[in-house]
Structure formats: C-alpha cells, structure tokens
Amino acid sequence: MNNHHPYNFETGVYRPPSEGGSDSLLVRFTRNCPWNHCTFCGMYKNEKFELRTLEDIKEDIDAMARLVHDLKELSSKTGKNGEISREAAIILMRRVPELEYHHGFTMLYQWLLSGGKTAFLQDANSPIMKAEPLMAALKYLRETFPTINRVTSYARSKTLAQKSPETLENIRKAGLDRLHLGLESGDEAVLKMIKKGATPESHMEGGKKAMEAGFQVSEYWMPGVGGKANWENHARNTARVLNEINPHYIRSRPFRSWPGTPLGQAVREKTFIPLSPGEQLQELKLTMETLEVSSKVCFDHAGNYWKNRRGGYLFSHGYEGYQFPEEKQRVLALIEEGLDAQGR
Ligand code: SF4
C-alpha cells in the first residue's frame, strides 16, 4: 500500500484470541512493545516500540471509516439491503487492486460481517500513551463507529500502577472497557528470571487499580515458567497475587520454549529445566488449591494441551472458563483425571 491510498491504515500482528475470534476491529494506537525484555517472549523482539501521534491514529480511523462507507455503499448497490456482501468486497478490490495486499482489509470486512461490535487496541501496551491523546483517540474511535460496544487493550501492570486512579477512570470513561494483563507469575524470583520488569507488588498494584477504575480485567499467567527449580513458589505466589487482585478472568498460557528467545536458549543449554506434563499438572493443582477468588479461570488456548481419559482436551477451551469458587472442585477433579491419564 502506498501512503496516498484512501484506505491506508496500519494493522499489527497480535491480538488475544478471546477478542471475539477474528471479529474485533484492530486499531493500532502504538507499535510493538515498550518493554520487550521478557525472556520467554519472541513477539516483538526485532521491532522497536513507537508511540503514534493522535493525528496518525485519527487518520487510520478515518481511512477505516472510508472503507466501511464504500463497502456499505457498494453492498446496497448490489442489492443486499446495505448488508455487507462479498460482491461489494470483490468490486472494491477490482477497483483498488492494492486492497489485495492490505493487511487490514479482511480484518475490517470480518468485523463488519459480525456486526462491528468490538475493537482491540494494538500493540502490546497502548495505555503507556499520555492520557490526553489516549482519551481523545478512544473518543474519536467510539464516535466514528457507534456500533462498537467494547474496546479492549493489552496493558502492563507497571504502566497502570504508574497512573493515578482518576486518570485510569477517565481513560475507562473515554471508551476503554477491558484490559488484558500479562501477570505470568506472582513469584519475585521467577519474575526476575523472566525479566518481566514487575514485582509481585507492582502486579498487585496495577491489577487492583485497574479493577478499582472499573475495567474488566483479564490476568494471564504462565504455568510451568518457574521450571523444576521454582514450580512450588511459582504456583503458591501466583495464586496469592491473583487472590489479592481477584480479577474477572484468569487465563492460563502454559510456558512453551520458543527458539530465538533467551529462555528457549536456557532450555537448550539445560540451565532451565522445564516440567514434564505430569509435573505441570501437579503445579496446576497447587495453584488451583491456593486460589481464593471469584474469577472465571480459563484454559482458552491450545497450549492447555493436557488430555482426559478419553483422549480429548482435559479442560474446556471456552473463553468463559470455570467460575470460581463454585467450580474449583470440578477443576481439581479434572486435574486428578489428567494425572490418571498421564499415569501420574
Ligand atoms: S511485555 Fe508482553 S510483549 Fe512485551 S516482551 Fe513482555 S511478554 Fe512480550
């Protein structure tokens, strides 16, 4: 796409799967990750973090609005009562061949097809923006697309901890509803080892502040990231931090060793010994036993691969997960089943 194109806007690579499958409008408020040190993460490793100006973000939103407008107009002309049609998309692609290479075109088309309800702010930590441009961009997004009923972003707990409660509340009121936070662990030594740039205290502070400001909060933790050396502390202290925050959602993203990451290298060099599947379940058992929350605990990712007796997935991969405390015993029973299926 050249920059003079009427539909030119940026789309980043990542968004959480729980953002309505592929149906969220992806709006890039910042580029890449401002921290970029986590030793397990390869997401933005060769990319530099950049803030975007309010003007740039608004231009992107305007370009999306033009694309929506033209798709709708063409759809009504092709006799579909203004409903978004494939025909309209095909006509537009013939008219503007660059759309074929436009990363955001399919995304925007899918979003419209599914009713245009949710948006996700890219990339890894957009709440790091100064409050005024962030709020102005949120308001502009909401005004431009009034069908949107939920806006979500990734955020670092440290970034939230550094903002005042009033600022956080104002950001929420400007139109940001839901935050996805990468907790990974609540154990101080593990957090240091993975270079999360957070302490148990800053995690608690950021998470609690987000809850108090009225956001819907999802905390992601990483079973197994303590390895053999630290699994017990990792389980207990992660559960303790989560107990303090008591977020709406707790989501499991088990550790996987990725090539090209420092922790992947440590696995190869055997300075980090990962847990076996059975040991991971033992860790999970301790984490679940220690959890005293009223959150939904979710295993909504293929990385939660453990099998049940019949060879299917042990846990539901649904985005709504298991309601604690009511379903805590059920989750613990499933873990026992998983351990049996492993042969313990
Ligand atoms: S904060 Fe998130 S995106 Fe950034 S390095 Fe850590 S895990 Fe990766």
CSV table of C-alpha atoms and ligand atoms in Angstrom, one decimal:
chain,number,residue,atom,x,y,z
A,1,MET,CA,0.0,0.0,0.0
A,2,ASN,CA,1.3,3.5,-0.8
A,3,ASN,CA,0.7,6.3,1.7
A,4,HIS,CA,-1.6,8.2,-0.7
A,5,HIS,CA,-4.1,5.4,-0.8
A,6,PRO,CA,-7.6,6.4,0.6
A,7,TYR,CA,-7.8,3.2,2.6
A,8,ASN,CA,-4.4,3.2,4.1
A,9,PHE,CA,-4.2,2.2,7.8
A,10,GLU,CA,-1.9,0.1,9.9
A,11,THR,CA,-2.7,-3.3,11.4
A,12,GLY,CA,-0.3,-5.0,13.9
A,13,VAL,CA,0.2,-8.8,14.1
A,14,TYR,CA,-1.1,-9.8,17.5
A,15,ARG,CA,-4.3,-9.7,19.5
A,16,PRO,CA,-5.7,-12.0,22.1
A,17,PRO,CA,-7.8,-14.9,20.8
A,18,SER,CA,-10.6,-14.1,23.2
A,19,GLU,CA,-11.3,-10.9,21.4
A,20,GLY,CA,-14.2,-12.4,19.5
A,21,GLY,CA,-12.3,-14.9,17.4
A,22,SER,CA,-11.3,-12.9,14.3
A,23,ASP,CA,-14.1,-10.4,14.7
A,24,SER,CA,-12.5,-7.4,16.5
A,25,LEU,CA,-11.6,-4.3,14.8
A,26,LEU,CA,-7.8,-3.9,15.2
A,27,VAL,CA,-6.8,-0.3,15.8
A,28,ARG,CA,-3.1,0.4,16.1
A,29,PHE,CA,-2.6,3.0,18.8
A,30,THR,CA,1.1,2.2,19.4
A,31,ARG,CA,3.7,0.0,17.6
A,32,ASN,CA,5.3,-3.1,19.2
A,33,CYS,CA,6.3,-3.4,22.9
A,34,PRO,CA,7.8,-0.7,25.0
A,35,TRP,CA,9.4,-3.2,27.4
A,36,ASN,CA,10.5,-6.1,25.1
A,37,HIS,CA,12.7,-7.8,27.7
A,38,CYS,CA,10.7,-10.8,28.8
A,39,THR,CA,12.9,-13.8,28.3
A,40,PHE,CA,10.1,-16.2,27.1
A,41,CYS,CA,8.7,-13.8,24.5
A,42,GLY,CA,9.6,-13.5,20.9
A,43,MET,CA,6.6,-11.4,19.8
A,44,TYR,CA,8.2,-8.1,19.0
A,45,LYS,CA,11.9,-8.9,19.5
A,46,ASN,CA,13.3,-7.3,16.4
A,47,GLU,CA,10.8,-4.4,16.4
A,48,LYS,CA,11.2,-1.0,18.0
A,49,PHE,CA,8.5,0.5,20.2
A,50,GLU,CA,6.9,3.6,18.8
A,51,LEU,CA,4.2,5.9,20.0
A,52,ARG,CA,1.9,7.1,17.3
A,53,THR,CA,0.5,10.7,17.2
A,54,LEU,CA,-3.1,11.4,17.7
A,55,GLU,CA,-3.2,12.7,14.2
A,56,ASP,CA,-1.9,9.4,12.8
A,57,ILE,CA,-4.4,7.3,14.8
A,58,LYS,CA,-7.2,9.6,13.7
A,59,GLU,CA,-6.1,9.3,10.0
A,60,ASP,CA,-6.2,5.5,10.4
A,61,ILE,CA,-9.7,5.6,11.9
A,62,ASP,CA,-10.8,7.9,9.0
A,63,ALA,CA,-9.4,5.5,6.4
A,64,MET,CA,-11.2,2.6,8.1
A,65,ALA,CA,-14.4,4.7,8.0
A,66,ARG,CA,-13.9,5.4,4.3
A,67,LEU,CA,-13.5,1.7,3.7
A,68,VAL,CA,-16.6,0.9,5.7
A,69,HIS,CA,-18.6,3.6,3.9
A,70,ASP,CA,-17.6,2.4,0.4
A,71,LEU,CA,-18.2,-1.2,1.3
A,72,LYS,CA,-21.7,-0.4,2.6
A,73,GLU,CA,-22.5,1.8,-0.4
A,74,LEU,CA,-21.4,-0.9,-2.9
A,75,SER,CA,-23.3,-3.5,-0.9
A,76,SER,CA,-26.6,-1.6,-1.1
A,77,LYS,CA,-26.0,-1.1,-4.9
A,78,THR,CA,-25.5,-4.8,-5.4
A,79,GLY,CA,-29.0,-5.4,-3.9
A,80,LYS,CA,-28.2,-6.7,-0.4
A,81,ASN,CA,-30.2,-4.2,1.7
A,82,GLY,CA,-27.0,-2.5,2.7
A,83,GLU,CA,-25.7,-5.7,4.3
A,84,ILE,CA,-22.0,-6.2,3.7
A,85,SER,CA,-21.6,-8.5,0.7
A,86,ARG,CA,-18.8,-10.5,-0.8
A,87,GLU,CA,-19.7,-9.0,-4.1
A,88,ALA,CA,-19.1,-5.5,-2.8
A,89,ALA,CA,-15.6,-6.5,-1.5
A,90,ILE,CA,-14.8,-8.1,-4.8
A,91,ILE,CA,-15.9,-5.0,-6.8
A,92,LEU,CA,-13.8,-2.8,-4.5
A,93,MET,CA,-10.7,-5.0,-4.9
A,94,ARG,CA,-11.1,-4.8,-8.6
A,95,ARG,CA,-11.3,-1.0,-8.4
A,96,VAL,CA,-8.4,-0.7,-5.9
A,97,PRO,CA,-6.1,-3.7,-6.5
A,98,GLU,CA,-3.8,-2.7,-3.6
A,99,LEU,CA,-6.5,-4.0,-1.3
A,100,GLU,CA,-5.4,-7.5,-2.0
A,101,TYR,CA,-2.1,-6.7,-0.1
A,102,HIS,CA,-3.8,-4.7,2.6
A,103,HIS,CA,-3.3,-6.4,6.0
A,104,GLY,CA,-6.4,-4.8,7.4
A,105,PHE,CA,-8.9,-5.4,4.6
A,106,THR,CA,-10.0,-8.9,5.5
A,107,MET,CA,-10.0,-8.0,9.2
A,108,LEU,CA,-12.3,-5.0,8.7
A,109,TYR,CA,-14.6,-7.0,6.4
A,110,GLN,CA,-14.9,-9.8,9.0
A,111,TRP,CA,-15.5,-7.2,11.7
A,112,LEU,CA,-18.4,-5.6,9.7
A,113,LEU,CA,-19.9,-9.0,8.8
A,114,SER,CA,-20.0,-9.9,12.5
A,115,GLY,CA,-21.9,-6.6,13.4
A,116,GLY,CA,-19.0,-4.3,14.1
A,117,LYS,CA,-19.2,-4.7,17.9
A,118,THR,CA,-15.8,-4.9,19.4
A,119,ALA,CA,-12.4,-3.3,18.9
A,120,PHE,CA,-8.9,-4.1,20.2
A,121,LEU,CA,-6.1,-1.6,20.6
A,122,GLN,CA,-2.8,-2.7,19.3
A,123,ASP,CA,0.0,-3.4,20.1
A,124,ALA,CA,1.5,-4.7,23.4
A,125,ASN,CA,0.9,-1.8,25.8
A,126,SER,CA,-1.1,1.2,24.4
A,127,PRO,CA,-2.1,2.5,27.9
A,128,ILE,CA,1.5,3.8,28.0
A,129,MET,CA,0.3,6.7,25.9
A,130,LYS,CA,-0.1,10.0,27.6
A,131,ALA,CA,-3.7,10.2,29.0
A,132,GLU,CA,-4.9,13.1,26.8
A,133,PRO,CA,-4.1,11.7,23.3
A,134,LEU,CA,-5.2,8.2,24.5
A,135,MET,CA,-8.6,9.5,25.6
A,136,ALA,CA,-9.0,11.7,22.5
A,137,ALA,CA,-8.2,8.7,20.3
A,138,LEU,CA,-10.7,6.5,22.2
A,139,LYS,CA,-13.4,9.1,21.9
A,140,TYR,CA,-12.8,9.5,18.2
A,141,LEU,CA,-12.9,5.7,17.7
A,142,ARG,CA,-16.3,5.5,19.6
A,143,GLU,CA,-17.8,8.5,17.7
A,144,THR,CA,-16.7,7.2,14.3
A,145,PHE,CA,-18.0,3.7,14.9
A,146,PRO,CA,-21.0,3.9,17.2
A,147,THR,CA,-21.8,0.2,16.8
A,148,ILE,CA,-18.7,-0.6,18.9
A,149,ASN,CA,-19.8,-1.8,22.4
A,150,ARG,CA,-16.5,-2.9,23.8
A,151,VAL,CA,-12.9,-1.7,23.4
A,152,THR,CA,-10.0,-3.8,24.8
A,153,SER,CA,-6.2,-3.5,25.1
A,154,TYR,CA,-3.2,-5.3,26.4
A,155,ALA,CA,-1.5,-3.4,29.2
A,156,ARG,CA,1.5,-3.8,31.5
A,157,SER,CA,0.6,-3.8,35.2
A,158,LYS,CA,3.5,-1.4,35.8
A,159,THR,CA,2.2,1.1,33.4
A,160,LEU,CA,-1.2,1.0,35.2
A,161,ALA,CA,0.5,1.2,38.6
A,162,GLN,CA,2.1,4.5,37.5
A,163,LYS,CA,-1.2,6.2,36.6
A,164,SER,CA,-3.4,7.9,39.2
A,165,PRO,CA,-6.8,6.3,39.9
A,166,GLU,CA,-8.6,9.3,38.5
A,167,THR,CA,-6.6,9.1,35.2
A,168,LEU,CA,-7.4,5.4,34.9
A,169,GLU,CA,-11.1,6.0,35.5
A,170,ASN,CA,-11.1,8.8,32.9
A,171,ILE,CA,-9.4,6.5,30.4
A,172,ARG,CA,-12.1,3.9,31.0
A,173,LYS,CA,-14.9,6.5,30.6
A,174,ALA,CA,-13.3,7.7,27.4
A,175,GLY,CA,-14.1,4.3,26.0
A,176,LEU,CA,-11.7,1.6,27.0
A,177,ASP,CA,-13.5,-1.3,28.8
A,178,ARG,CA,-11.3,-4.3,29.1
A,179,LEU,CA,-7.6,-4.9,29.9
A,180,HIS,CA,-5.5,-8.0,29.3
A,181,LEU,CA,-2.6,-8.1,31.7
A,182,GLY,CA,0.4,-10.4,31.4
A,183,LEU,CA,1.0,-11.5,35.0
A,184,GLU,CA,3.0,-14.6,34.1
A,185,SER,CA,4.0,-15.2,37.7
A,186,GLY,CA,3.5,-13.8,41.2
A,187,ASP,CA,6.8,-15.0,42.5
A,188,GLU,CA,9.6,-12.5,42.9
A,189,ALA,CA,12.4,-14.8,41.8
A,190,VAL,CA,10.5,-16.1,38.7
A,191,LEU,CA,9.6,-12.5,37.7
A,192,LYS,CA,13.3,-11.6,37.9
A,193,MET,CA,14.4,-14.6,36.0
A,194,ILE,CA,11.9,-14.0,33.1
A,195,LYS,CA,12.8,-10.2,33.2
A,196,LYS,CA,9.1,-9.2,33.4
A,197,GLY,CA,10.0,-5.8,34.8
A,198,ALA,CA,7.4,-6.3,37.5
A,199,THR,CA,7.4,-7.3,41.1
A,200,PRO,CA,4.6,-9.1,42.9
A,201,GLU,CA,3.7,-5.8,44.5
A,202,SER,CA,3.6,-3.8,41.2
A,203,HIS,CA,1.5,-6.6,39.7
A,204,MET,CA,-0.9,-6.3,42.6
A,205,GLU,CA,-1.0,-2.6,42.5
A,206,GLY,CA,-1.6,-2.4,38.7
A,207,GLY,CA,-4.2,-5.1,38.8
A,208,LYS,CA,-6.1,-3.7,41.7
A,209,LYS,CA,-6.0,-0.2,40.3
A,210,ALA,CA,-7.5,-1.5,37.0
A,211,MET,CA,-10.3,-3.2,39.0
A,212,GLU,CA,-11.0,-0.2,41.1
A,213,ALA,CA,-11.1,2.1,38.0
A,214,GLY,CA,-13.9,-0.2,36.7
A,215,PHE,CA,-12.1,-2.0,33.9
A,216,GLN,CA,-12.9,-5.6,33.1
A,217,VAL,CA,-9.6,-7.3,33.9
A,218,SER,CA,-8.1,-10.5,32.4
A,219,GLU,CA,-4.8,-11.7,34.0
A,220,TYR,CA,-2.7,-14.2,32.0
A,221,TRP,CA,-0.5,-16.5,33.9
A,222,MET,CA,2.1,-18.9,32.7
A,223,PRO,CA,2.0,-22.4,34.2
A,224,GLY,CA,5.5,-24.0,34.1
A,225,VAL,CA,7.5,-20.8,33.7
A,226,GLY,CA,9.2,-21.4,37.1
A,227,GLY,CA,10.7,-24.7,35.7
A,228,LYS,CA,11.7,-27.5,38.0
A,229,ALA,CA,13.7,-25.2,40.2
A,230,ASN,CA,10.8,-22.8,41.2
A,231,TRP,CA,7.5,-24.5,40.5
A,232,GLU,CA,6.2,-24.6,44.0
A,233,ASN,CA,6.9,-20.9,44.8
A,234,HIS,CA,5.6,-20.0,41.3
A,235,ALA,CA,2.3,-21.8,42.0
A,236,ARG,CA,1.8,-20.5,45.5
A,237,ASN,CA,2.8,-16.9,45.0
A,238,THR,CA,1.0,-16.6,41.6
A,239,ALA,CA,-2.2,-17.7,43.3
A,240,ARG,CA,-1.6,-15.3,46.2
A,241,VAL,CA,-1.1,-12.3,43.9
A,242,LEU,CA,-4.3,-13.3,42.0
A,243,ASN,CA,-6.2,-13.6,45.3
A,244,GLU,CA,-5.3,-10.0,46.0
A,245,ILE,CA,-6.4,-8.7,42.6
A,246,ASN,CA,-9.4,-11.0,42.2
A,247,PRO,CA,-9.8,-10.2,38.5
A,248,HIS,CA,-12.8,-11.0,36.4
A,249,TYR,CA,-10.8,-13.5,34.3
A,250,ILE,CA,-7.7,-15.6,35.0
A,251,ARG,CA,-6.3,-17.1,31.8
A,252,SER,CA,-3.7,-19.9,31.5
A,253,ARG,CA,-1.0,-19.7,28.9
A,254,PRO,CA,1.4,-22.6,29.7
A,255,PHE,CA,5.1,-22.0,29.1
A,256,ARG,CA,6.5,-23.1,25.8
A,257,SER,CA,10.1,-22.8,24.9
A,258,TRP,CA,10.4,-20.7,21.7
A,259,PRO,CA,13.5,-20.8,19.6
A,260,GLY,CA,15.3,-17.4,19.5
A,261,THR,CA,14.3,-16.4,23.0
A,262,PRO,CA,16.7,-16.3,25.9
A,263,LEU,CA,14.6,-18.8,27.9
A,264,GLY,CA,14.4,-21.1,24.8
A,265,GLN,CA,18.2,-20.9,24.8
A,266,ALA,CA,18.4,-21.8,28.5
A,267,VAL,CA,16.2,-24.8,27.9
A,268,ARG,CA,18.7,-26.0,25.2
A,269,GLU,CA,21.6,-25.4,27.4
A,270,LYS,CA,19.8,-27.2,30.3
A,271,THR,CA,20.2,-24.2,32.6
A,272,PHE,CA,16.4,-24.1,32.7
A,273,ILE,CA,14.7,-27.5,33.2
A,274,PRO,CA,11.1,-27.5,32.1
A,275,LEU,CA,8.4,-29.6,33.8
A,276,SER,CA,7.0,-32.8,32.3
A,277,PRO,CA,3.3,-32.7,31.5
A,278,GLY,CA,2.5,-34.6,34.8
A,279,GLU,CA,4.6,-32.2,36.8
A,280,GLN,CA,2.8,-29.3,35.2
A,281,LEU,CA,-0.5,-30.7,36.3
A,282,GLN,CA,0.9,-31.0,39.9
A,283,GLU,CA,1.9,-27.4,39.7
A,284,LEU,CA,-1.6,-26.5,38.4
A,285,LYS,CA,-3.1,-28.5,41.2
A,286,LEU,CA,-1.2,-26.4,43.8
A,287,THR,CA,-2.1,-23.1,42.0
A,288,MET,CA,-5.8,-24.0,41.9
A,289,GLU,CA,-5.8,-25.2,45.5
A,290,THR,CA,-4.3,-21.9,46.7
A,291,LEU,CA,-6.7,-19.7,44.6
A,292,GLU,CA,-9.4,-18.0,46.6
A,293,VAL,CA,-11.1,-15.8,44.0
A,294,SER,CA,-14.4,-15.2,42.4
A,295,SER,CA,-12.9,-15.1,38.9
A,296,LYS,CA,-13.5,-17.1,35.9
A,297,VAL,CA,-10.5,-19.4,35.4
A,298,CYS,CA,-10.0,-20.1,31.7
A,299,PHE,CA,-7.8,-22.5,29.7
A,300,ASP,CA,-8.8,-20.8,26.4
A,301,HIS,CA,-5.7,-21.6,24.4
A,302,ALA,CA,-4.4,-24.7,22.6
A,303,GLY,CA,-1.3,-24.5,24.8
A,304,ASN,CA,-3.5,-26.1,27.5
A,305,TYR,CA,-2.9,-29.4,25.9
A,306,TRP,CA,-3.4,-31.9,28.7
A,307,LYS,CA,-5.7,-34.9,27.9
A,308,ASN,CA,-8.6,-36.5,29.7
A,309,ARG,CA,-9.2,-40.3,30.0
A,310,ARG,CA,-10.9,-40.4,26.6
A,311,GLY,CA,-8.0,-38.6,24.8
A,312,GLY,CA,-9.8,-35.3,24.5
A,313,TYR,CA,-8.8,-32.0,26.0
A,314,LEU,CA,-8.9,-32.1,29.8
A,315,PHE,CA,-10.2,-28.5,30.2
A,316,SER,CA,-12.8,-26.7,28.2
A,317,HIS,CA,-11.0,-24.2,25.9
A,318,GLY,CA,-14.0,-21.8,26.1
A,319,TYR,CA,-13.4,-18.1,26.7
A,320,GLU,CA,-15.7,-18.1,29.8
A,321,GLY,CA,-13.9,-20.9,31.5
A,322,TYR,CA,-14.8,-22.1,35.0
A,323,GLN,CA,-16.5,-19.9,37.6
A,324,PHE,CA,-14.6,-19.9,40.9
A,325,PRO,CA,-15.2,-20.7,43.7
A,326,GLU,CA,-18.3,-22.7,42.6
A,327,GLU,CA,-16.3,-24.8,40.0
A,328,LYS,CA,-13.0,-25.0,41.9
A,329,GLN,CA,-13.6,-28.6,43.0
A,330,ARG,CA,-14.6,-29.5,39.4
A,331,VAL,CA,-11.3,-28.1,38.1
A,332,LEU,CA,-9.4,-30.0,40.8
A,333,ALA,CA,-11.2,-33.2,39.9
A,334,LEU,CA,-10.3,-32.7,36.2
A,335,ILE,CA,-6.6,-32.3,37.2
A,336,GLU,CA,-6.9,-35.7,39.1
A,337,GLU,CA,-8.3,-37.2,35.9
A,338,GLY,CA,-5.5,-35.6,33.9
A,339,LEU,CA,-2.9,-37.1,36.3
A,340,ASP,CA,-4.5,-40.5,36.0
A,341,ALA,CA,-4.5,-40.2,32.2
A,342,GLN,CA,-0.8,-39.4,32.4
A,343,GLY,CA,-0.2,-42.5,34.5
A,344,ARG,CA,0.9,-40.0,37.3
B,1,SF4,S1,5.6,-7.2,27.9
B,1,SF4,FE1,4.5,-8.7,26.6
B,1,SF4,S2,5.0,-8.3,24.5
B,1,SF4,FE2,6.5,-7.2,25.8
B,1,SF4,S3,8.2,-8.5,26.0
B,1,SF4,FE3,6.9,-9.0,27.7
B,1,SF4,S4,5.5,-10.6,27.1
B,1,SF4,FE4,6.5,-9.8,25.2
